[in-house]
Coordinates of C-alpha atoms and ligand atoms in Angstrom, one line a residue:
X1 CA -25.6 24.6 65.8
X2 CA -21.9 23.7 66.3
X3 CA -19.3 26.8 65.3
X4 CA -16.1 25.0 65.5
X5 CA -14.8 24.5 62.1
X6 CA -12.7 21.8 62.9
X7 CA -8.9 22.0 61.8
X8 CA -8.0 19.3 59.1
X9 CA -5.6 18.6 56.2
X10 CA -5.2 16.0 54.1
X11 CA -4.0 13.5 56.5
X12 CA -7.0 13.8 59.3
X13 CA -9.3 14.0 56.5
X14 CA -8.2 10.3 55.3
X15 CA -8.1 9.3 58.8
X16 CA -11.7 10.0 59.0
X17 CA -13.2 7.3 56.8
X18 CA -12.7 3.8 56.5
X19 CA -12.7 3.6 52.7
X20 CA -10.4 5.9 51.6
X21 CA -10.1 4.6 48.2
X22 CA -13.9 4.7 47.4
X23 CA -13.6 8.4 49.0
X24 CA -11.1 10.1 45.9
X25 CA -14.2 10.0 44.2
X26 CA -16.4 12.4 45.8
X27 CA -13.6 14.3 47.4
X28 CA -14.7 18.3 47.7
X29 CA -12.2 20.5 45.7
X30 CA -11.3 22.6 48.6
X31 CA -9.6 19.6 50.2
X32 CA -7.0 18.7 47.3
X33 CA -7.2 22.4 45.6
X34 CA -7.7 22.2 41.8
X35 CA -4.8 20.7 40.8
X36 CA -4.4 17.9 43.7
X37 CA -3.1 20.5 46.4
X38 CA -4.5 20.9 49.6
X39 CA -6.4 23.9 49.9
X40 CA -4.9 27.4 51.8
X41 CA -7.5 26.6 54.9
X42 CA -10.4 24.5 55.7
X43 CA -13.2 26.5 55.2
X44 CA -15.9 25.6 52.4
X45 CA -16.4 28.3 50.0
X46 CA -20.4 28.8 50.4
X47 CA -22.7 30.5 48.4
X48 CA -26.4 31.2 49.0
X49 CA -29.3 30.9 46.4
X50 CA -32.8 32.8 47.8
X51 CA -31.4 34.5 51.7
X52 CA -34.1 36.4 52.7
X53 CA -36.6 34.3 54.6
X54 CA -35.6 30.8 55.9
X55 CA -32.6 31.3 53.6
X56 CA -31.3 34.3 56.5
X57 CA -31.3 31.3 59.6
X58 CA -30.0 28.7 56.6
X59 CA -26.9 31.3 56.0
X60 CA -26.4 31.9 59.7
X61 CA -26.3 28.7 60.2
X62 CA -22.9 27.9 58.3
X63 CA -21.7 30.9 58.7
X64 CA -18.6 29.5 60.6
X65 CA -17.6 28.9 56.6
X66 CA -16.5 31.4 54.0
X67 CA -19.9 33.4 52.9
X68 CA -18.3 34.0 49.3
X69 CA -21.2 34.9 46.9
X70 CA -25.0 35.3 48.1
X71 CA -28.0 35.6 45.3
X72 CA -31.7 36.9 45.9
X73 CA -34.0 38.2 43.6
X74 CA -35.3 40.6 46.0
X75 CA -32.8 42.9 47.8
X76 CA -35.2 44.2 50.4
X77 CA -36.2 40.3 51.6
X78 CA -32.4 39.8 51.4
X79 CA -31.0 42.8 52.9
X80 CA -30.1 41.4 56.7
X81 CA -28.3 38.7 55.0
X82 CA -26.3 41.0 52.7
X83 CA -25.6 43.1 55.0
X84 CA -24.4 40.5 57.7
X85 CA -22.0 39.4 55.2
X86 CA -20.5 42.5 53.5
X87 CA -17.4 40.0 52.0
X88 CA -19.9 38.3 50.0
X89 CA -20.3 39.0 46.7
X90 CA -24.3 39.8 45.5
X91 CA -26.0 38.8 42.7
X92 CA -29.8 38.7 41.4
X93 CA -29.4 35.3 39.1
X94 CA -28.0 32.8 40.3
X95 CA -26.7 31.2 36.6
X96 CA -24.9 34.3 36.3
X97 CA -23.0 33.7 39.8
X98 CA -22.8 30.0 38.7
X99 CA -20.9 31.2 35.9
X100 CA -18.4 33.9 37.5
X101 CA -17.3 32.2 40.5
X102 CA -17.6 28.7 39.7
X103 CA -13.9 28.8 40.9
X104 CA -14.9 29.7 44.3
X105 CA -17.4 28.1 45.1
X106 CA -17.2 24.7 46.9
X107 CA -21.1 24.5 47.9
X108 CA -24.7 26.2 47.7
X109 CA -27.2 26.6 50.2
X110 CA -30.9 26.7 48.6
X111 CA -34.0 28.5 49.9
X112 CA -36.1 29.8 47.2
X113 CA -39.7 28.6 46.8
X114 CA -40.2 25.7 45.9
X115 CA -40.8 25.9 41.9
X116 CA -37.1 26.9 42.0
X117 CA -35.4 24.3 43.7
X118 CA -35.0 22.1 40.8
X119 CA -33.2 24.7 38.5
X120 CA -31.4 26.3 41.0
X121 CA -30.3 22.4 42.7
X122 CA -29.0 21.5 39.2
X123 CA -27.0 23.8 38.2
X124 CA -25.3 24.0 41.1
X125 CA -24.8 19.9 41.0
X126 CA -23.7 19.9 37.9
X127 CA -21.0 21.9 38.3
X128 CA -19.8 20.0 40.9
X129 CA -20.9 22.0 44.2
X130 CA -22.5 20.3 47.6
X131 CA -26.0 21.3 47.8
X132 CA -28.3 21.9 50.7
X133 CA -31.5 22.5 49.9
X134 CA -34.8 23.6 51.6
X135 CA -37.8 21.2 51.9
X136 CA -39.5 20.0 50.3
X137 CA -36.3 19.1 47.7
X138 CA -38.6 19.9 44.3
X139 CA -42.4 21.1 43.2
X140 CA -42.6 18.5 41.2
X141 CA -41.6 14.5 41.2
X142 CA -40.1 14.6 37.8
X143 CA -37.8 17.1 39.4
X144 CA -37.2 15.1 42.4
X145 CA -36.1 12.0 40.1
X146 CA -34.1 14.6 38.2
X147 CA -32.6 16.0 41.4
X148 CA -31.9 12.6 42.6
X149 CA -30.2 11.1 39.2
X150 CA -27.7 14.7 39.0
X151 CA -26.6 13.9 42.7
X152 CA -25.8 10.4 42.1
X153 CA -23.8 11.4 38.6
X154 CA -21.8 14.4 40.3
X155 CA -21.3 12.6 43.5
X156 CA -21.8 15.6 45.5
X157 CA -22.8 15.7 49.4
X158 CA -26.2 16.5 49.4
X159 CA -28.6 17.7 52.5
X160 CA -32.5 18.4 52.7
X161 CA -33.5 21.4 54.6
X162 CA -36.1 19.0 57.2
X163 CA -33.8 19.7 60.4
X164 CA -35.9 17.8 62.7
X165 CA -33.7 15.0 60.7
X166 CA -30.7 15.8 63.1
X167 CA -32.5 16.1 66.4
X168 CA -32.1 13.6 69.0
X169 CA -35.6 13.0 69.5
X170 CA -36.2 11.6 65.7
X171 CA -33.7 9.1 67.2
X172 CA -35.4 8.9 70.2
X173 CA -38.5 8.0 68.4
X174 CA -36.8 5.1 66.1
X175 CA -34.9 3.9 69.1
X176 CA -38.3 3.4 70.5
X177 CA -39.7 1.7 67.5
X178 CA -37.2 -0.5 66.9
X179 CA -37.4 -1.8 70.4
X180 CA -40.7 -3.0 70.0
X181 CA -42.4 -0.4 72.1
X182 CA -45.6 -0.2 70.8
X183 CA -45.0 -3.6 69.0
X184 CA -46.0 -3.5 65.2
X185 CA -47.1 -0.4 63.8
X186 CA -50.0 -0.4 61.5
X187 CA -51.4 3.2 60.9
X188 CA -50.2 6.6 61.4
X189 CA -52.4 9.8 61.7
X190 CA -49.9 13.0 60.9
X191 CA -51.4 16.7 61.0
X192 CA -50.5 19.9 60.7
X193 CA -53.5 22.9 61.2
X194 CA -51.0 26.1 60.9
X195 CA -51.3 29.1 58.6
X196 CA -54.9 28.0 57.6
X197 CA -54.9 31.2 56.3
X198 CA -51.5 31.1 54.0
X199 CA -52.5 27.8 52.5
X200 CA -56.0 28.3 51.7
X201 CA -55.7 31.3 49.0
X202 CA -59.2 30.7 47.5
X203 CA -60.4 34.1 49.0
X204 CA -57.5 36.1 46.6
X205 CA -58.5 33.8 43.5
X206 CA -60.6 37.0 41.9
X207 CA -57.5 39.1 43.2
X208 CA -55.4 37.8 40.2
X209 CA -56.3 40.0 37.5
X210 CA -55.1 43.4 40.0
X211 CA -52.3 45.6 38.2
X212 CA -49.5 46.2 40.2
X213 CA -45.8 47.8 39.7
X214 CA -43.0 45.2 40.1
X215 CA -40.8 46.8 43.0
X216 CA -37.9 48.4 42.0
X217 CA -36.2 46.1 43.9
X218 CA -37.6 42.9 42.6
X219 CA -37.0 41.1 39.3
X220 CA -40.2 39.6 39.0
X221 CA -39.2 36.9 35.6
X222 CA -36.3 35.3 37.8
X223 CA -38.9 35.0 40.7
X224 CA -40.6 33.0 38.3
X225 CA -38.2 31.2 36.6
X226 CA -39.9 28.1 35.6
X227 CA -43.2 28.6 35.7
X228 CA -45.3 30.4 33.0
X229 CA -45.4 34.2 32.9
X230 CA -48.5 35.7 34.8
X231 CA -48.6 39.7 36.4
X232 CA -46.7 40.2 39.9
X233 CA -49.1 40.4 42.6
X234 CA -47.7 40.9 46.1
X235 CA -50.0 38.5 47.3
X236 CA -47.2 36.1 45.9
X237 CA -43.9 37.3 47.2
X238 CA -43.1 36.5 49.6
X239 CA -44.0 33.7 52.0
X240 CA -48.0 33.4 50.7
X241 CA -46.6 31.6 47.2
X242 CA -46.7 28.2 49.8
X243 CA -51.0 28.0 48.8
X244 CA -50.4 29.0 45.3
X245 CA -50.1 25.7 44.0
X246 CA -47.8 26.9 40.7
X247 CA -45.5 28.1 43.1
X248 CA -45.7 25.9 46.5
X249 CA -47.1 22.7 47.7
X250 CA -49.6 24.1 50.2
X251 CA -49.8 22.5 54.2
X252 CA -48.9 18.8 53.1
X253 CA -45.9 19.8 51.2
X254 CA -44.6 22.5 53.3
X255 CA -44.8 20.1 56.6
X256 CA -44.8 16.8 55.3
X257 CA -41.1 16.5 55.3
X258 CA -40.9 17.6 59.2
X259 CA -44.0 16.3 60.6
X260 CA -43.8 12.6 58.6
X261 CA -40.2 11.9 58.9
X262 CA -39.8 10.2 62.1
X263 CA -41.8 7.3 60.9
X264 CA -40.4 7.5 57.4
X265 CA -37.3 6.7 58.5
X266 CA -38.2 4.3 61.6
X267 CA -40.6 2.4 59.7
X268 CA -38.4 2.9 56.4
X269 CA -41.8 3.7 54.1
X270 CA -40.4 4.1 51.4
X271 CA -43.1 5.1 47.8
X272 CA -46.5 4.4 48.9
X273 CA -48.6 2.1 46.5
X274 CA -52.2 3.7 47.2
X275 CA -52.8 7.5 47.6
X276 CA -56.7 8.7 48.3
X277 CA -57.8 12.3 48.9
X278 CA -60.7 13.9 50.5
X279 CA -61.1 17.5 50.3
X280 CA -63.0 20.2 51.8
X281 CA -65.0 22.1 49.4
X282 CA -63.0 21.0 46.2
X283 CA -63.5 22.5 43.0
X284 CA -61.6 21.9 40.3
X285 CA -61.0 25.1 39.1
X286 CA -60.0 26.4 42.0
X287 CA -57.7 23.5 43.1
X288 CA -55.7 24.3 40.3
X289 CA -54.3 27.2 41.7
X290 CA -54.4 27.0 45.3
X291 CA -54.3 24.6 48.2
X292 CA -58.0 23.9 49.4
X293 CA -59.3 24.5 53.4
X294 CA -58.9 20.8 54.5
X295 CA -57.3 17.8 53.2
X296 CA -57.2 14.7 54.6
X297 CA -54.5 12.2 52.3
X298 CA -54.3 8.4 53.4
X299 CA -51.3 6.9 52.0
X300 CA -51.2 2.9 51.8
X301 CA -47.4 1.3 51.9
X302 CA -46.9 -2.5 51.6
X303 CA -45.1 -4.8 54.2
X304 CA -41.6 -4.2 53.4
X305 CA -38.7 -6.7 55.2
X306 CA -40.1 -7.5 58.8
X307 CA -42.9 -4.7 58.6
X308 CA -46.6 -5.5 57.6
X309 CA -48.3 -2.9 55.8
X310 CA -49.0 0.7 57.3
X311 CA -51.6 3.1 56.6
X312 CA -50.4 6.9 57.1
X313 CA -53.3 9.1 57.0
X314 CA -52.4 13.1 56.5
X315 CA -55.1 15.9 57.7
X316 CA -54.5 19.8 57.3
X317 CA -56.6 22.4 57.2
X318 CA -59.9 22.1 58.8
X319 CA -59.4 18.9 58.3
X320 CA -58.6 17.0 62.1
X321 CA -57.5 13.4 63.1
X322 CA -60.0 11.9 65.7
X323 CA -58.8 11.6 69.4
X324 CA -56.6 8.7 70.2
X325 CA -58.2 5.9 72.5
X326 CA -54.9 5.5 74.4
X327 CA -54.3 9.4 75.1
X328 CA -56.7 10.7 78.2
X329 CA -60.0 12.7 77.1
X330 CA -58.4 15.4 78.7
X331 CA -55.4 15.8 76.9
X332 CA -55.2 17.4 73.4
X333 CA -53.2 15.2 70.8
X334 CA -50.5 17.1 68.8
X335 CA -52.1 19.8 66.3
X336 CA -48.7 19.9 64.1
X337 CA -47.1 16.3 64.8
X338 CA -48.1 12.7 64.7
X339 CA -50.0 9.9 66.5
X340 CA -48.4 6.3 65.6
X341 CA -50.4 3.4 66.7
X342 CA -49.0 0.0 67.2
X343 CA -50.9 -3.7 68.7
X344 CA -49.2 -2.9 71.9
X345 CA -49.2 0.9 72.3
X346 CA -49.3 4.7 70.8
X347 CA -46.8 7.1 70.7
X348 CA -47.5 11.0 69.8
X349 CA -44.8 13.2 68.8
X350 CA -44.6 16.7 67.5
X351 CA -43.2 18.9 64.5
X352 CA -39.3 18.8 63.3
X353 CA -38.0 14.9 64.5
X354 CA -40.6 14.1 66.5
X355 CA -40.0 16.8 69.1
X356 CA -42.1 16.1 72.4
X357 CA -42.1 12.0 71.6
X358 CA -44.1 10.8 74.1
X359 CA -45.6 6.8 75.2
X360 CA -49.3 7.5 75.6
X361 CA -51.5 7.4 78.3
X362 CA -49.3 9.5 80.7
X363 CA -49.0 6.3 82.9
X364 CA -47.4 4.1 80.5
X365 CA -44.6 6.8 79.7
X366 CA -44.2 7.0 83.6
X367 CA -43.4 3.6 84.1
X368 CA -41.2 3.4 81.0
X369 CA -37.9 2.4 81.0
X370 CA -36.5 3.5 77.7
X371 CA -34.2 1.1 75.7
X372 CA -30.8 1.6 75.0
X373 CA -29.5 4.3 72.3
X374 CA -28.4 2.9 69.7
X375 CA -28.3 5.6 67.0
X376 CA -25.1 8.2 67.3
X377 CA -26.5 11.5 67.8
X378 CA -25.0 14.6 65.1
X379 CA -24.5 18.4 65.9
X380 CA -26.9 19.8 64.4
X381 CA -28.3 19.9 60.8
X382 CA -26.1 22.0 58.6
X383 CA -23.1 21.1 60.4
X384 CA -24.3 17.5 59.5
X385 CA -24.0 18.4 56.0
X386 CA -20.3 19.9 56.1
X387 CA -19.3 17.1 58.0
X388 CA -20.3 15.5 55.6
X389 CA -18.9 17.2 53.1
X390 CA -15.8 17.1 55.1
X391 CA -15.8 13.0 55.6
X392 CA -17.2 12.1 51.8
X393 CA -19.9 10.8 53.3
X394 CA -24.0 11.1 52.7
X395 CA -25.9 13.8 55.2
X396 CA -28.5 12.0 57.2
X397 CA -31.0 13.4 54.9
X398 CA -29.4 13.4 51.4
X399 CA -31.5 13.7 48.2
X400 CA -32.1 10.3 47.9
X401 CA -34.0 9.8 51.7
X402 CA -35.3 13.7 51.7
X403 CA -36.3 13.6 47.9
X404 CA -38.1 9.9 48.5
X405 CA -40.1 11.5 51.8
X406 CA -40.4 14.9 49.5
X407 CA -42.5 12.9 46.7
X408 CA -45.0 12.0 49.9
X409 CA -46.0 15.5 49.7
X410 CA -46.2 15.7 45.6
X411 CA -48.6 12.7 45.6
X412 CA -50.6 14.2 48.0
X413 CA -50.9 16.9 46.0
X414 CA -52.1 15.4 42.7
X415 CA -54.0 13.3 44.6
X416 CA -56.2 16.3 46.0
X417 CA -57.2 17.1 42.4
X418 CA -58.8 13.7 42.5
X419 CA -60.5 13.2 45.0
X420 CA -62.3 10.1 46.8
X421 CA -60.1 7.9 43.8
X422 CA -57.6 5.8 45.1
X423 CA -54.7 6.3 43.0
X424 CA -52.2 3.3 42.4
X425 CA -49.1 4.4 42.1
X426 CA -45.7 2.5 40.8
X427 CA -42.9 4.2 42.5
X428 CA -40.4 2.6 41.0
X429 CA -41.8 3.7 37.1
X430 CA -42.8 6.8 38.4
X431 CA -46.2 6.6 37.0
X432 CA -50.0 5.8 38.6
X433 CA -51.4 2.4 36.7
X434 CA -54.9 3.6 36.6
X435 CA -55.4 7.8 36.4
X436 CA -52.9 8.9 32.9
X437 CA -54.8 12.4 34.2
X438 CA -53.1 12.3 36.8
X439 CA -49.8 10.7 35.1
X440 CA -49.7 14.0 33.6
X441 CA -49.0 16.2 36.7
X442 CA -45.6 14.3 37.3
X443 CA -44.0 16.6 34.9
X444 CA -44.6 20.0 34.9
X445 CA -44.5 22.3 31.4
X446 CA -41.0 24.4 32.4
X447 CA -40.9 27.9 30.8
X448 CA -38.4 28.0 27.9
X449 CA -35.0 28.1 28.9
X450 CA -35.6 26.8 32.2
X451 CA -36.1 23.1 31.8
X452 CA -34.2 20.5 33.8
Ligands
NAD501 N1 -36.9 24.1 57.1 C1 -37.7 24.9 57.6 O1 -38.1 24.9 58.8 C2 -38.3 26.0 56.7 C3 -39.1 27.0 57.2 C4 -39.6 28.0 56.3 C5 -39.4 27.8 54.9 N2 -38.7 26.7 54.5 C6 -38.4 26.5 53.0 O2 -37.5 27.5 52.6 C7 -37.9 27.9 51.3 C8 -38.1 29.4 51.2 O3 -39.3 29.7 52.0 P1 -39.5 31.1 52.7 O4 -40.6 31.0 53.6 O5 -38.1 31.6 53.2 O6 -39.9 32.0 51.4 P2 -39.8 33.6 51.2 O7 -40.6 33.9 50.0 O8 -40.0 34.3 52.5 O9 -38.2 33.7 50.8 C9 -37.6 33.2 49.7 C10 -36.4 34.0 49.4 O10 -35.8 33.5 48.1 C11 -35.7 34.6 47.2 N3 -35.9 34.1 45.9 C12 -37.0 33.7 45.3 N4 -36.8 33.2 44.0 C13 -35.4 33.3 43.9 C14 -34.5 33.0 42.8 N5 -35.0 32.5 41.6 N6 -33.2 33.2 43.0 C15 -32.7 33.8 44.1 N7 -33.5 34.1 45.1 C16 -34.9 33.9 45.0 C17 -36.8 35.6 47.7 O11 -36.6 36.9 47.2 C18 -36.7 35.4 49.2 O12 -35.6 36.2 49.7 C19 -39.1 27.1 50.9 O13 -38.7 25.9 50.1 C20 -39.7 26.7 52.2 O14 -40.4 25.4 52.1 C21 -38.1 25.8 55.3

């Protein structure tokens, strides 16, 4: 991560971009001030929504800005991160800290699970504030298309939280690509086997009906927000919501958007038009509530510009993609990462932009000579993002790239309560032409009041 907030006024920040004109339209407010001044320094004003968990390293990491107001539900998960940043003003909901220090606030960092993204993304858009937000960007593709049509109409600089996205190895990996290395690319086999355990809840199922005493230090309805009202369990809160399926999007969705970006971006995939599930053990009643013990998703993409169709095929769980021909039989392929097969050669990679990419057998990548880099490499995630912010121009992985490779994971996800159909889906009218069941899981029912 970069520290150096770098010094600039009104003048460097012009020099920066090329289109100055088409800039005046998504210019922060810190930079001009309210009323068209510049602003007493160049720090952003940031505020963080959910900072216990990945929300702690997310506040670290732009902590070289103004911490002004920081909001968790929970004040035991978020007490390193109030306590690291005593200037900060605390809050418990974050409409309320919305409301008081609108003012202040130039931009919000997001880490709550992921049924709260949406609402909490939203608001802050709408009232004009930068938004990073953890992956996946929403729990629901309604609330990605929502996400996605707020951004566009506040013009705010926008950043999903997949940080593989700034690494030099996804570039690596699309350098590669691009070059022809493993010359057209027809199937992909992505995986991820970790916290079996977290993601397959159907052991606690029975466990739902135990009374327990909301912590003192835990507001329990805000932890819901959207979703319906059911008893606080601790088996919930926090971390384990991720194979609750009200709450998270089990394995697929909480990997999908660092384990499949690297081709989703070199291959530029775009909405899939065929999704197919098969799942281990499935039974309906328990699938909807909780991720199941394997999954294996095959998504089917159409040729798109010089690409012919690809076939990406997604295994969790128990669920494990065969060896590849290419790699030797004594070498393990990638548990969390991906195999991509071309007509003139595979490449495996691992988690968070293609980390480890490698040509295989071990003899090819020997003998190659890597082509020329032609993508510029960035500082680091977050600092991509105030950049950004800084420039007025898109993060690497605004809303509209992270919420298109977010709704990868959502498919998957309705798909797995169908399984063995093959589910045609019309991205751009965000509907499947032959399941209306499963038209009806695009849009979840919100809790009163918390709608978006
Ligand atoms: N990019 C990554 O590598 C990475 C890693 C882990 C988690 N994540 C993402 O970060 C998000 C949080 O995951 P986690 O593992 O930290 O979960 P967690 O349950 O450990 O922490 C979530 C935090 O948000 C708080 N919170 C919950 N609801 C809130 C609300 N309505 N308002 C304010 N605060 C609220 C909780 O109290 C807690 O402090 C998820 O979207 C997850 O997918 C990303």
């Amino acid at each position: 991560m970069s520290t150096g907030s770098r010094r600039f006024n009104r003048r460097s920040f012009l020099q920066t971009t090329s289109a100055a004109a088409a800039v005046f339209t998504i210019v922060p407010r810190h930079v001009f001030g309210a009323e068209g001044q510049p602003a007493a320094n160049d720090k952003l004003n940031i505020a963080g929504i959910g900072v216990g968990g990945q929300g702690e390293g997310d506040i670290q990491a732009v902590s070289s800005q103004n911490i002004v107001a920081l909001c968790d539900v929970d004040s035991q998960r978020a007490a390193k991160s109030f306590e690291r940043n005593p200037g900060a003003k605390k809050y418990t909901d974050f409409r309320k800290m919305l409301d008081e220090m609108d003012k202040q606030i130039d931009a919000v960092v997001i880490a709550t699970p992921d049924h709260t993204h949406a609402v909490a993304t939203i608001a802050a858009m709408k009232r004009g504030k930068h938004v990073y937000c953890e992956k996946p960007l929403a729990h629901s593709i309604y609330e990605v298309r929502q996400i996605q049509k707020v951004a566009r109409e506040c013009k705010v600089i926008t950043q999903l939280g997949n940080q593989g996205h700034s690494s030099d190895s996804i570039r690596t990996f699309c350098e590669w690509i691009w070059a022809g290395t493993i010359g057209k690319v027809t199937e992909v086999h992505a995986c991820c086997d970790a916290f079996k355990d977290v993601y397959c809840q159907v052991r606690n199922l029975s466990r739902r009906g135990e009374v327990h005493q909301v912590p003192a230090t835990f507001d329990w309805d805000l932890w819901l927000g959207p979703v319906a009202q059911r008893a606080y369990n601790p088996m919930y809160a926090p971390w384990n919501w991720r194979g609750w399926l009200p709450f998270g999007t089990g394995a697929l969705g909480d990997w999908i958007c660092h384990v499949v970006d690297p081709v989703f971006w070199a291959l530029d995939l775009g909405a899939p038009s065929r999704i197919t599930a098969e799942v281990m053990n499935y039974d309906p009643v328990a699938q909807s509530e909780v991720y199941p013990e394997g999954a294996q998703i095959t998504f089917e993409f159409a040729a798109r510009g010089e690409r012919g169709p690809v076939k990406l095929v997604w295994y969790d769980g128990n669920k494990t993609a065969p060896h590849p021909a290419d790699l030797e039989a004594d070498r393990n392929p990638p548990t969390v990462g991906a195999v991509v097969y071309g007509d003139k050669g595979t490449i495996t990679y691992g988690s968070h932009g293609a980390g480890g990419v490698r040509l295989v057998p071990e003899a090819k990548m020997k003998d190659f000579k890597a082509p020329e880099q032609k993508l510029p490499r960035v500082p680091g995630h977050h600092q991509d993002w105030l950049n950004a912010i800084r420039e007025g121009r898109p993060a690497g992985s605004n809303f509209e790239y992270g919420g298109a490779l977010s709704e990868l994971g959502l498919l998957g996800v309705i798909a797995i309560k169908f399984p063995g159909k093959s589910l045609e889906w019309d991205g751009a009218k965000m509907q499947f032409t032959n399941c209306e069941e499963a038209n009806k899981m695009i849009t979840p029912t919100f809790r009163e009041g918390w709608s978006v």
